[in-house]
Amino acid sequence: MDCKHCGAPLNEEDQVCTECGTPAEELQDTAAELTETAAEVTEAPAEETAETEEPAAEIIFAEEPAPKKNTGLIVALVACIAAIVVLLVLLVTGGKDVPAETEPPIIPPEDQTLEAPADSEPAEDETAQPEDVGGIDEEWLVQPYVPAASYVNDDPAAFTEELLSTVVASCGDSEMTNETLTYYYWREYFTFMNMYSSYISMLMDPYGRLDEQEAITGGQSWDEMFMDYAMTSYHTYAAAATEGRAAGYELTASEQEGLENIDAELESYATLYGFDSTDAYLQLSFGPYASAENYKAFMAEYTYGASYLEHLLQEEEISAADVEAYYEENKEDLIAAGLEKDDRPMVNIRHILIMPEEVTVAEGEAGYEEAKAAALAAAEATASDIYAQWQNGAMDEDSFAALAMEHSHDGSAPNGGLIESIRPGQTVENFDAWCFTEGRKVGDHGLVETEFGYHIIFLSGIQEESYWYQTVKAEYENDLYMEICRGISDRYPLTTDLSKAVIYPVNVDILNQAQ
């Protein structure tokens, strides 16, 4: 899941977005409301079940994989824009002139914590034909919603230099104009679209006027909701940037380099997807007045504020005793959530899975058990042959990875069979038992049978921390981060004059261009 305010990747156990400080309860409330709504409007016949397909991802897990660390801030922000524009390009152009063999330069979210309900129908392709975009129940849109306020203006000519330079919010030494507002506002919209894309058409008409549709939160339009989110995001970063400048804080070398490379990154994406300029590339997502110049100004302030908040968090020295104390204080809730202390460290492994072939004899018919046994024996023989091939060769991790890429039936094969941060109890029983056998050391290897087939396993690493410790430490850090964000926001109040705020309906314009 990504933070609905800033787009930064989130882990399931996060109590606050580590980039903008949005409390997790806000994220969870929205997620719960969306899931409930989707469940209400999506009903599939009970007798319909999904057919089993070849595994496209790791299949050894009894539980979800351990969360991975977030990507770098600037890379994530630029990649988010890339992802947004790629989707819009495909909608507007119908996929023409985009090299089929070229993967879009997108960094996907690490976690997918909000999915369509298990009993829902697969989402239809909303970009295949313009007339299919939206897929909204007509009865739902009979009467447009009348909001308390509307910020939408669909006349490009109205966005004069005077209007764009009008200040609509301020915080500390920072001022937000309508020119800057568009970036905060549409980031919220596109992040939301990305998070709930699997059933967005059941929640809203994503290409209709946002001020004419009631939001899932109730009592306000989507336009008002995204404006609220934009103001919250701006307040956090502007307050942090103000205090950072007063303290003489400087970006790290890598962060500064990232900002300096924005031009090159945007230009490469614009060229790849057939835009005449980076301005045209950005205008599809942010309106006719967007430009590389004002986008970079937005990014500079946004990045500086986020970096200063991270700096404040890093200044907090967290000891093992702090983590232990936090666990004890929240023990009841943590155990209820399934997090009990297990001091065994997480491990990284590579594995090669050989699955038995499907049998042609139906279960219950004569010869079924014999056919299953023969298929399993054949899988064991194949796995043993591959294992022997490795043992008779270089017998190192690189050669193991090469064999995994060539032979493994698991979704981890393209990555050389690598699966990281496995915790006790996370994988199926026999696999788990092998990984966490007492005395296990890096370089150990073996052949293990599970319900999926035969696994050749190579232990590639043992991490320093256990899962419970890493998770509780992250939650403790999130609590500290939340306190930092609240404190800095309290020190630098937000002032707004949204009567002057104006947003160009980029989403409606997208559909018009597609048609």
Coordinates of C-alpha atoms in Angstrom, one line a residue:
M1 CA 0.0 0.0 0.0
D2 CA 1.1 3.6 -0.6
C3 CA 0.4 6.5 1.6
K4 CA -2.7 8.3 0.4
H5 CA -1.2 11.7 1.2
C6 CA 2.3 11.5 -0.3
G7 CA 2.5 8.3 -2.3
A8 CA 5.4 6.8 -0.3
P9 CA 5.4 3.0 0.0
L10 CA 3.9 1.7 3.3
N11 CA 4.3 -1.6 5.1
E12 CA 1.4 -3.3 6.8
E13 CA 2.6 -2.7 10.3
D14 CA 3.4 1.0 9.8
Q15 CA 1.4 3.2 12.2
V16 CA 2.3 6.3 10.3
C17 CA 3.7 7.2 6.9
T18 CA 7.4 7.6 7.3
E19 CA 7.5 10.3 4.7
C20 CA 4.6 12.6 5.5
G21 CA 3.5 11.5 9.0
T22 CA -0.1 10.6 8.1
P23 CA -1.5 8.5 10.9
A24 CA -2.2 4.9 10.0
E25 CA -5.6 5.0 11.4
E26 CA -6.6 7.5 8.7
L27 CA -5.2 5.1 6.1
Q28 CA -6.8 2.1 7.6
D29 CA -10.2 3.8 8.0
T30 CA -10.2 4.7 4.3
A31 CA -9.1 1.2 3.3
A32 CA -11.8 -0.4 5.5
E33 CA -14.5 1.8 4.0
L34 CA -13.4 1.1 0.5
T35 CA -13.2 -2.7 1.1
E36 CA -16.7 -2.6 2.7
T37 CA -18.1 -0.6 -0.2
A38 CA -16.5 -2.9 -2.8
A39 CA -17.9 -5.9 -1.0
E40 CA -21.4 -4.5 -1.0
V41 CA -21.4 -3.7 -4.8
T42 CA -19.5 -6.8 -5.9
E43 CA -21.2 -10.2 -5.7
A44 CA -20.0 -13.3 -7.4
P45 CA -21.9 -16.6 -7.5
A46 CA -20.7 -18.9 -4.7
E47 CA -20.2 -21.8 -7.0
E48 CA -17.6 -19.9 -9.1
T49 CA -14.1 -20.5 -8.1
A50 CA -10.8 -19.4 -9.7
E51 CA -8.9 -22.1 -11.6
T52 CA -5.4 -22.9 -10.4
E53 CA -2.7 -21.4 -12.5
E54 CA 1.0 -21.8 -12.8
P55 CA 2.6 -19.9 -9.8
A56 CA 3.6 -16.4 -10.7
A57 CA 5.0 -15.6 -7.3
E58 CA 6.6 -17.3 -4.3
I59 CA 4.3 -20.2 -3.3
I60 CA 6.1 -21.5 -0.2
F61 CA 4.6 -19.0 2.2
A62 CA 2.2 -20.0 4.9
E63 CA 2.0 -16.2 5.7
E64 CA 2.7 -13.0 3.8
P65 CA 6.4 -12.2 3.2
A66 CA 8.1 -9.9 5.6
P67 CA 7.9 -6.2 4.6
K68 CA 10.8 -4.7 2.6
K69 CA 12.4 -1.4 3.1
N70 CA 11.0 1.7 1.4
T71 CA 12.7 3.0 -1.8
G72 CA 14.5 6.3 -1.8
L73 CA 12.3 9.4 -1.6
I74 CA 13.3 11.1 -4.8
V75 CA 13.4 7.9 -6.9
A76 CA 10.0 7.0 -5.6
L77 CA 8.5 10.4 -6.3
V78 CA 9.8 10.6 -9.9
A79 CA 8.9 7.0 -10.5
C80 CA 5.3 7.8 -9.3
I81 CA 5.0 10.5 -11.9
A82 CA 6.4 8.1 -14.5
A83 CA 3.8 5.5 -13.5
I84 CA 1.0 8.0 -13.7
V85 CA 1.9 9.3 -17.1
V86 CA 2.5 5.8 -18.5
L87 CA -1.1 4.9 -17.6
L88 CA -2.4 8.1 -19.2
V89 CA -0.3 7.7 -22.3
L90 CA -1.8 4.2 -22.8
L91 CA -5.3 5.6 -22.4
V92 CA -4.9 8.5 -24.7
T93 CA -2.8 6.8 -27.4
G94 CA -4.4 3.3 -27.1
G95 CA -0.9 1.9 -26.6
K96 CA 0.4 3.0 -29.9
D97 CA 4.0 4.1 -30.4
V98 CA 5.1 2.6 -27.1
P99 CA 7.8 -0.1 -27.6
A100 CA 6.3 -3.4 -26.5
E101 CA 9.6 -4.8 -25.5
T102 CA 10.3 -1.9 -23.1
E103 CA 9.2 -2.1 -19.5
P104 CA 7.8 1.2 -18.2
P105 CA 10.2 2.9 -15.8
I106 CA 8.0 2.3 -12.8
I107 CA 8.8 1.3 -9.3
P108 CA 5.7 -0.6 -8.1
P109 CA 4.5 -0.6 -4.5
E110 CA 6.3 -3.1 -2.3
D111 CA 3.0 -4.2 -0.6
Q112 CA -0.5 -4.8 -2.0
T113 CA -2.4 -4.7 1.3
L114 CA -5.8 -3.7 -0.2
E115 CA -7.1 -6.1 -2.9
A116 CA -10.4 -6.7 -4.5
P117 CA -12.7 -8.9 -2.4
A118 CA -12.1 -12.6 -2.9
D119 CA -15.6 -13.1 -4.3
S120 CA -15.4 -10.2 -6.8
E121 CA -15.2 -10.5 -10.5
P122 CA -11.9 -9.6 -12.1
A123 CA -11.6 -5.9 -13.0
E124 CA -12.2 -5.1 -16.6
D125 CA -9.6 -3.3 -18.7
E126 CA -10.6 0.3 -18.3
T127 CA -8.1 1.6 -20.9
A128 CA -8.9 -0.7 -23.8
Q129 CA -11.7 1.5 -25.3
P130 CA -12.7 5.0 -24.3
E131 CA -16.3 4.0 -24.0
D132 CA -15.4 1.4 -21.3
V133 CA -13.6 3.9 -19.1
G134 CA -15.3 4.3 -15.7
G135 CA -17.8 1.3 -15.9
I136 CA -20.1 3.2 -13.5
D137 CA -23.6 2.0 -12.7
E138 CA -25.9 4.5 -14.5
E139 CA -28.3 4.7 -11.6
W140 CA -25.5 5.9 -9.3
L141 CA -24.8 8.9 -11.5
V142 CA -28.4 10.1 -12.2
Q143 CA -28.2 13.0 -9.8
P144 CA -24.9 14.9 -9.5
Y145 CA -23.7 15.5 -6.0
V146 CA -23.9 19.1 -4.8
P147 CA -20.8 19.9 -2.7
A148 CA -20.4 22.6 -0.1
A149 CA -17.5 23.9 -2.2
S150 CA -16.1 23.3 -5.7
Y151 CA -12.5 24.0 -6.8
V152 CA -12.9 22.8 -10.3
N153 CA -12.6 25.1 -13.3
D154 CA -12.6 23.4 -16.7
D155 CA -11.7 26.5 -18.7
P156 CA -7.9 26.5 -19.6
A157 CA -8.1 30.2 -20.4
A158 CA -9.1 31.0 -16.8
F159 CA -5.7 30.0 -15.5
T160 CA -4.0 33.3 -16.1
E161 CA -0.7 34.2 -14.6
E162 CA -2.5 36.2 -11.9
L163 CA -4.7 33.2 -10.9
L164 CA -1.8 30.8 -10.9
S165 CA 0.3 33.1 -8.6
T166 CA -2.6 33.6 -6.2
V167 CA -1.7 32.3 -2.7
V168 CA -4.2 29.8 -1.3
A169 CA -2.2 28.5 1.7
S170 CA 0.8 29.3 3.8
C171 CA 2.8 27.8 6.6
G172 CA 6.0 29.1 8.2
D173 CA 8.1 30.8 5.5
S174 CA 6.3 28.9 2.7
E175 CA 3.4 29.9 0.5
M176 CA 1.3 27.7 -1.8
T177 CA -0.1 29.1 -5.0
N178 CA -2.5 27.6 -7.4
E179 CA 0.4 26.7 -9.5
T180 CA 1.9 24.5 -6.7
L181 CA -1.5 23.3 -5.5
T182 CA -2.0 21.2 -8.7
Y183 CA 0.9 19.0 -7.8
Y184 CA -0.3 18.2 -4.3
Y185 CA -3.9 17.7 -5.4
W186 CA -3.3 15.5 -8.4
R187 CA -0.7 13.4 -6.5
E188 CA -3.5 12.6 -4.1
Y189 CA -5.8 11.6 -6.9
F190 CA -3.3 9.5 -8.8
T191 CA -2.1 7.8 -5.6
F192 CA -5.6 6.9 -4.7
M193 CA -6.2 5.6 -8.2
N194 CA -3.1 3.4 -8.0
M195 CA -4.1 2.1 -4.6
Y196 CA -7.6 1.1 -5.5
S197 CA -7.4 0.5 -9.2
S198 CA -8.7 -3.0 -9.1
Y199 CA -12.2 -1.8 -8.3
I200 CA -12.1 2.0 -8.6
S201 CA -15.0 2.1 -11.0
M202 CA -17.2 0.7 -8.3
L203 CA -16.3 3.6 -6.0
M204 CA -16.3 6.6 -8.4
D205 CA -16.2 7.7 -12.0
P206 CA -12.5 8.4 -12.2
Y207 CA -12.9 10.5 -15.4
G208 CA -15.9 12.5 -14.3
R209 CA -15.9 15.8 -12.5
L210 CA -14.8 15.2 -9.0
D211 CA -16.9 18.0 -7.5
E212 CA -20.1 16.3 -8.7
Q213 CA -19.5 13.0 -7.0
E214 CA -19.8 12.2 -3.3
A215 CA -16.7 10.7 -1.8
I216 CA -16.5 7.4 0.0
T217 CA -15.9 9.4 3.2
G218 CA -19.4 10.8 3.0
G219 CA -20.6 14.4 3.4
Q220 CA -18.1 15.8 0.9
S221 CA -17.1 15.4 -2.8
W222 CA -14.0 13.7 -4.1
D223 CA -12.8 17.2 -5.0
E224 CA -13.1 18.3 -1.4
M225 CA -11.5 15.1 -0.1
F226 CA -8.5 15.4 -2.3
M227 CA -8.2 19.1 -1.4
D228 CA -8.2 18.1 2.3
Y229 CA -5.5 15.6 1.6
A230 CA -3.4 18.1 -0.4
M231 CA -3.6 20.6 2.5
T232 CA -2.5 18.0 5.0
S233 CA 0.4 17.0 2.9
Y234 CA 1.4 20.6 2.3
H235 CA 1.2 21.5 6.0
T236 CA 3.5 18.6 7.0
Y237 CA 6.2 19.3 4.4
A238 CA 6.0 23.1 4.5
A239 CA 6.3 23.2 8.3
A240 CA 9.3 20.8 8.2
A241 CA 11.0 22.8 5.4
T242 CA 10.5 26.0 7.4
E243 CA 12.2 24.6 10.5
G244 CA 14.9 22.9 8.4
R245 CA 15.9 26.2 6.8
A246 CA 15.9 28.0 10.2
A247 CA 18.2 25.2 11.5
G248 CA 20.5 25.4 8.5
Y249 CA 19.7 21.8 7.5
E250 CA 21.2 20.6 4.1
L251 CA 20.1 17.7 1.9
T252 CA 22.3 14.7 1.6
A253 CA 24.6 14.4 -1.4
S254 CA 22.4 11.6 -2.9
E255 CA 19.2 13.7 -2.4
Q256 CA 20.7 16.7 -4.0
E257 CA 21.9 14.6 -6.9
G258 CA 18.4 13.2 -7.3
L259 CA 17.0 16.6 -7.6
E260 CA 19.6 17.6 -10.1
N261 CA 18.8 14.5 -12.2
I262 CA 15.0 15.2 -12.4
D263 CA 15.4 17.0 -15.8
A264 CA 17.2 14.0 -17.3
E265 CA 14.7 11.5 -15.9
L266 CA 11.7 13.4 -17.1
E267 CA 13.2 13.9 -20.5
S268 CA 13.9 10.2 -20.9
Y269 CA 10.4 9.3 -20.0
A270 CA 8.9 12.0 -22.3
T271 CA 11.0 10.7 -25.2
L272 CA 10.2 7.1 -24.5
Y273 CA 6.4 7.8 -24.6
G274 CA 6.4 10.1 -27.6
F275 CA 6.0 13.5 -26.0
D276 CA 7.4 16.6 -27.8
S277 CA 8.7 18.0 -24.5
T278 CA 8.9 17.3 -20.7
D279 CA 6.3 20.1 -20.3
A280 CA 3.8 18.2 -22.5
Y281 CA 4.6 15.1 -20.5
L282 CA 3.8 16.8 -17.2
Q283 CA 0.7 18.7 -18.5
L284 CA -1.1 15.4 -19.2
S285 CA -1.0 14.7 -15.5
F286 CA -1.1 18.1 -13.9
G287 CA -2.9 20.5 -16.2
P288 CA -2.1 22.9 -19.1
Y289 CA 0.0 25.2 -16.9
A290 CA 2.4 22.5 -15.6
S291 CA 6.0 22.8 -16.6
A292 CA 9.3 21.2 -15.7
E293 CA 10.3 24.4 -14.0
N294 CA 7.4 24.6 -11.5
Y295 CA 7.4 20.8 -11.1
K296 CA 11.1 21.0 -10.0
A297 CA 10.3 23.8 -7.6
F298 CA 7.6 21.7 -6.0
M299 CA 9.9 18.7 -5.8
A300 CA 12.7 20.7 -4.2
E301 CA 10.4 21.9 -1.3
Y302 CA 8.7 18.5 -1.0
T303 CA 12.0 16.7 -0.8
Y304 CA 13.6 19.1 1.6
G305 CA 10.7 18.8 4.0
A306 CA 10.6 15.1 3.9
S307 CA 14.4 14.9 4.3
Y308 CA 14.4 17.1 7.3
L309 CA 11.7 15.0 9.0
E310 CA 13.8 11.9 8.4
H311 CA 16.8 13.7 9.8
L312 CA 14.9 14.5 13.0
L313 CA 13.8 10.8 13.3
Q314 CA 17.4 9.6 12.8
E315 CA 18.5 11.9 15.7
E316 CA 16.4 9.8 18.0
E317 CA 18.6 7.1 19.4
I318 CA 16.6 3.9 19.8
S319 CA 18.1 1.3 22.0
A320 CA 17.2 -2.4 22.4
A321 CA 15.8 -1.5 25.8
D322 CA 13.5 1.0 24.2
V323 CA 12.1 -1.7 21.8
E324 CA 11.7 -4.2 24.6
A325 CA 9.8 -1.6 26.7
Y326 CA 7.6 -0.7 23.8
Y327 CA 6.8 -4.4 23.2
E328 CA 5.8 -4.8 26.9
E329 CA 3.7 -1.7 26.9
N330 CA 1.8 -2.9 23.8
K331 CA 2.1 -6.6 24.4
E332 CA -1.6 -7.5 24.5
D333 CA -2.3 -5.7 21.2
L334 CA 0.8 -7.1 19.5
I335 CA 0.0 -10.7 20.5
A336 CA -3.6 -10.3 19.4
A337 CA -2.2 -9.2 16.0
G338 CA -0.1 -12.4 15.9
L339 CA 3.2 -10.9 16.9
E340 CA 4.9 -12.9 19.6
K341 CA 8.5 -12.9 20.6
D342 CA 10.7 -15.3 18.7
D343 CA 14.3 -14.4 18.9
R344 CA 15.4 -16.5 15.9
P345 CA 16.8 -14.2 13.2
M346 CA 15.2 -14.0 9.8
V347 CA 17.0 -15.7 6.9
N348 CA 17.6 -15.3 3.2
I349 CA 17.5 -18.3 1.0
R350 CA 17.7 -19.4 -2.6
H351 CA 15.6 -22.3 -3.7
I352 CA 14.8 -24.4 -6.7
L353 CA 11.3 -25.8 -6.7
I354 CA 10.4 -28.8 -8.9
M355 CA 6.7 -29.5 -8.9
P356 CA 5.2 -32.8 -10.0
E357 CA 3.4 -32.8 -13.3
E358 CA -0.4 -32.9 -13.2
V359 CA -1.9 -36.3 -13.6
T360 CA -4.5 -37.1 -16.3
V361 CA -6.4 -39.5 -14.1
A362 CA -9.2 -37.9 -12.1
E363 CA -9.1 -38.1 -8.3
G364 CA -11.2 -41.0 -7.1
E365 CA -10.7 -43.0 -10.2
A366 CA -8.7 -46.2 -10.5
G367 CA -5.0 -45.5 -10.8
Y368 CA -5.1 -42.0 -9.4
E369 CA -2.9 -42.6 -6.4
E370 CA -0.4 -44.5 -8.5
A371 CA -0.2 -41.7 -11.0
K372 CA 0.3 -39.1 -8.3
A373 CA 3.1 -41.2 -6.7
A374 CA 4.8 -41.6 -10.1
A375 CA 4.6 -37.9 -10.8
L376 CA 6.1 -37.1 -7.3
A377 CA 8.9 -39.6 -7.9
A378 CA 9.7 -38.1 -11.2
A379 CA 9.9 -34.6 -9.6
E380 CA 12.2 -36.0 -6.9
A381 CA 14.4 -37.5 -9.5
T382 CA 14.6 -34.3 -11.5
A383 CA 15.4 -32.3 -8.3
S384 CA 18.1 -34.8 -7.3
D385 CA 19.7 -34.5 -10.8
I386 CA 19.8 -30.7 -10.6
Y387 CA 21.1 -30.9 -7.0
A388 CA 23.9 -33.2 -8.1
Q389 CA 24.7 -31.0 -11.1
W390 CA 25.2 -28.1 -8.7
Q391 CA 27.3 -30.2 -6.3
N392 CA 29.5 -31.4 -9.1
G393 CA 30.0 -27.9 -10.4
A394 CA 31.2 -24.6 -8.7
M395 CA 28.9 -25.3 -5.8
D396 CA 28.5 -21.7 -5.0
E397 CA 25.7 -19.2 -4.7
D398 CA 26.1 -17.8 -8.2
S399 CA 25.9 -21.2 -9.9
F400 CA 22.9 -22.1 -7.7
A401 CA 21.1 -18.9 -8.8
A402 CA 21.8 -19.7 -12.4
L403 CA 20.2 -23.2 -12.0
A404 CA 17.2 -21.6 -10.2
M405 CA 16.6 -19.3 -13.1
E406 CA 16.7 -22.2 -15.5
H407 CA 14.8 -24.9 -13.7
S408 CA 12.7 -23.6 -10.8
H409 CA 8.9 -23.6 -11.0
D410 CA 8.6 -20.9 -8.3
G411 CA 7.9 -17.3 -9.0
S412 CA 11.3 -16.4 -7.4
A413 CA 13.1 -18.1 -10.4
P414 CA 13.8 -14.8 -12.3
N415 CA 15.6 -13.6 -9.2
G416 CA 17.8 -16.7 -9.0
G417 CA 15.4 -18.3 -6.5
L418 CA 16.2 -15.6 -3.9
I419 CA 13.6 -15.0 -1.1
E420 CA 14.7 -12.6 1.7
S421 CA 13.6 -11.9 5.3
I422 CA 11.9 -15.2 5.9
R423 CA 10.8 -15.4 9.5
P424 CA 9.9 -18.5 11.6
G425 CA 6.5 -19.9 10.8
Q426 CA 6.2 -18.0 7.6
T427 CA 6.7 -20.8 5.1
V428 CA 5.2 -24.2 4.8
E429 CA 6.1 -26.7 7.6
N430 CA 9.0 -28.7 6.1
F431 CA 10.6 -25.7 4.4
D432 CA 10.4 -23.8 7.7
A433 CA 11.9 -26.7 9.7
W434 CA 14.9 -26.8 7.4
C435 CA 15.5 -23.0 7.4
F436 CA 15.4 -22.8 11.2
T437 CA 17.1 -25.9 12.3
E438 CA 19.4 -25.1 15.2
G439 CA 22.9 -24.6 14.1
R440 CA 22.0 -23.7 10.5
K441 CA 24.7 -21.5 8.9
V442 CA 25.3 -19.6 5.7
G443 CA 26.2 -21.9 2.8
D444 CA 24.1 -24.9 4.1
H445 CA 22.1 -26.7 1.4
G446 CA 19.6 -29.5 1.2
L447 CA 16.7 -31.2 -0.6
V448 CA 13.3 -30.9 1.1
E449 CA 9.9 -32.2 0.2
T450 CA 6.7 -30.1 0.8
E451 CA 3.2 -30.2 -0.5
F452 CA 4.4 -28.2 -3.5
G453 CA 7.1 -30.7 -4.6
Y454 CA 10.8 -30.8 -4.0
H455 CA 12.9 -27.8 -3.0
I456 CA 16.7 -27.6 -3.3
I457 CA 17.6 -24.9 -0.7
F458 CA 20.7 -22.8 -0.3
L459 CA 21.0 -20.6 2.8
S460 CA 22.4 -17.4 1.5
G461 CA 22.2 -15.2 4.6
I462 CA 21.2 -14.9 8.3
Q463 CA 20.0 -11.4 9.3
E464 CA 20.9 -9.6 12.5
E465 CA 17.4 -9.0 13.7
S466 CA 14.5 -11.2 14.5
Y467 CA 11.1 -10.5 12.9
W468 CA 9.4 -9.4 16.1
Y469 CA 12.2 -7.0 17.0
Q470 CA 12.4 -5.5 13.5
T471 CA 8.6 -5.0 13.4
V472 CA 8.3 -3.6 16.9
K473 CA 11.3 -1.3 16.3
A474 CA 9.6 0.0 13.1
E475 CA 6.3 0.7 15.0
Y476 CA 8.2 2.4 17.7
E477 CA 10.0 4.6 15.1
N478 CA 6.6 5.3 13.5
D479 CA 5.3 6.5 16.8
L480 CA 8.3 8.8 17.3
Y481 CA 7.9 10.1 13.7
M482 CA 4.2 10.8 14.3
E483 CA 5.1 12.8 17.4
I484 CA 7.7 14.7 15.4
C485 CA 5.2 15.5 12.7
R486 CA 2.5 16.6 15.1
G487 CA 5.0 18.8 17.0
I488 CA 6.4 20.5 13.9
S489 CA 2.9 21.1 12.6
D490 CA 1.8 22.6 15.9
R491 CA 4.8 24.9 15.8
Y492 CA 4.0 26.2 12.3
P493 CA 0.2 26.5 11.9
L494 CA -1.4 26.2 8.4
T495 CA -3.3 29.2 7.1
T496 CA -5.6 28.7 4.1
D497 CA -7.9 30.7 1.8
L498 CA -9.5 28.0 -0.3
S499 CA -12.0 30.4 -1.7
K500 CA -9.2 31.3 -4.1
A501 CA -8.1 27.7 -4.8
V502 CA -8.7 26.4 -8.4
I503 CA -8.0 23.1 -10.0
Y504 CA -8.1 22.2 -13.6
P505 CA -10.0 18.9 -14.2
V506 CA -7.1 16.9 -15.6
N507 CA -9.0 13.6 -15.2
V508 CA -11.9 14.8 -17.4
D509 CA -9.4 16.2 -19.9
I510 CA -7.8 12.8 -20.2
L511 CA -11.0 11.2 -21.2
N512 CA -11.7 13.9 -23.8
Q513 CA -8.3 13.3 -25.3
A514 CA -8.9 9.6 -25.4
Q515 CA -12.2 10.2 -27.3

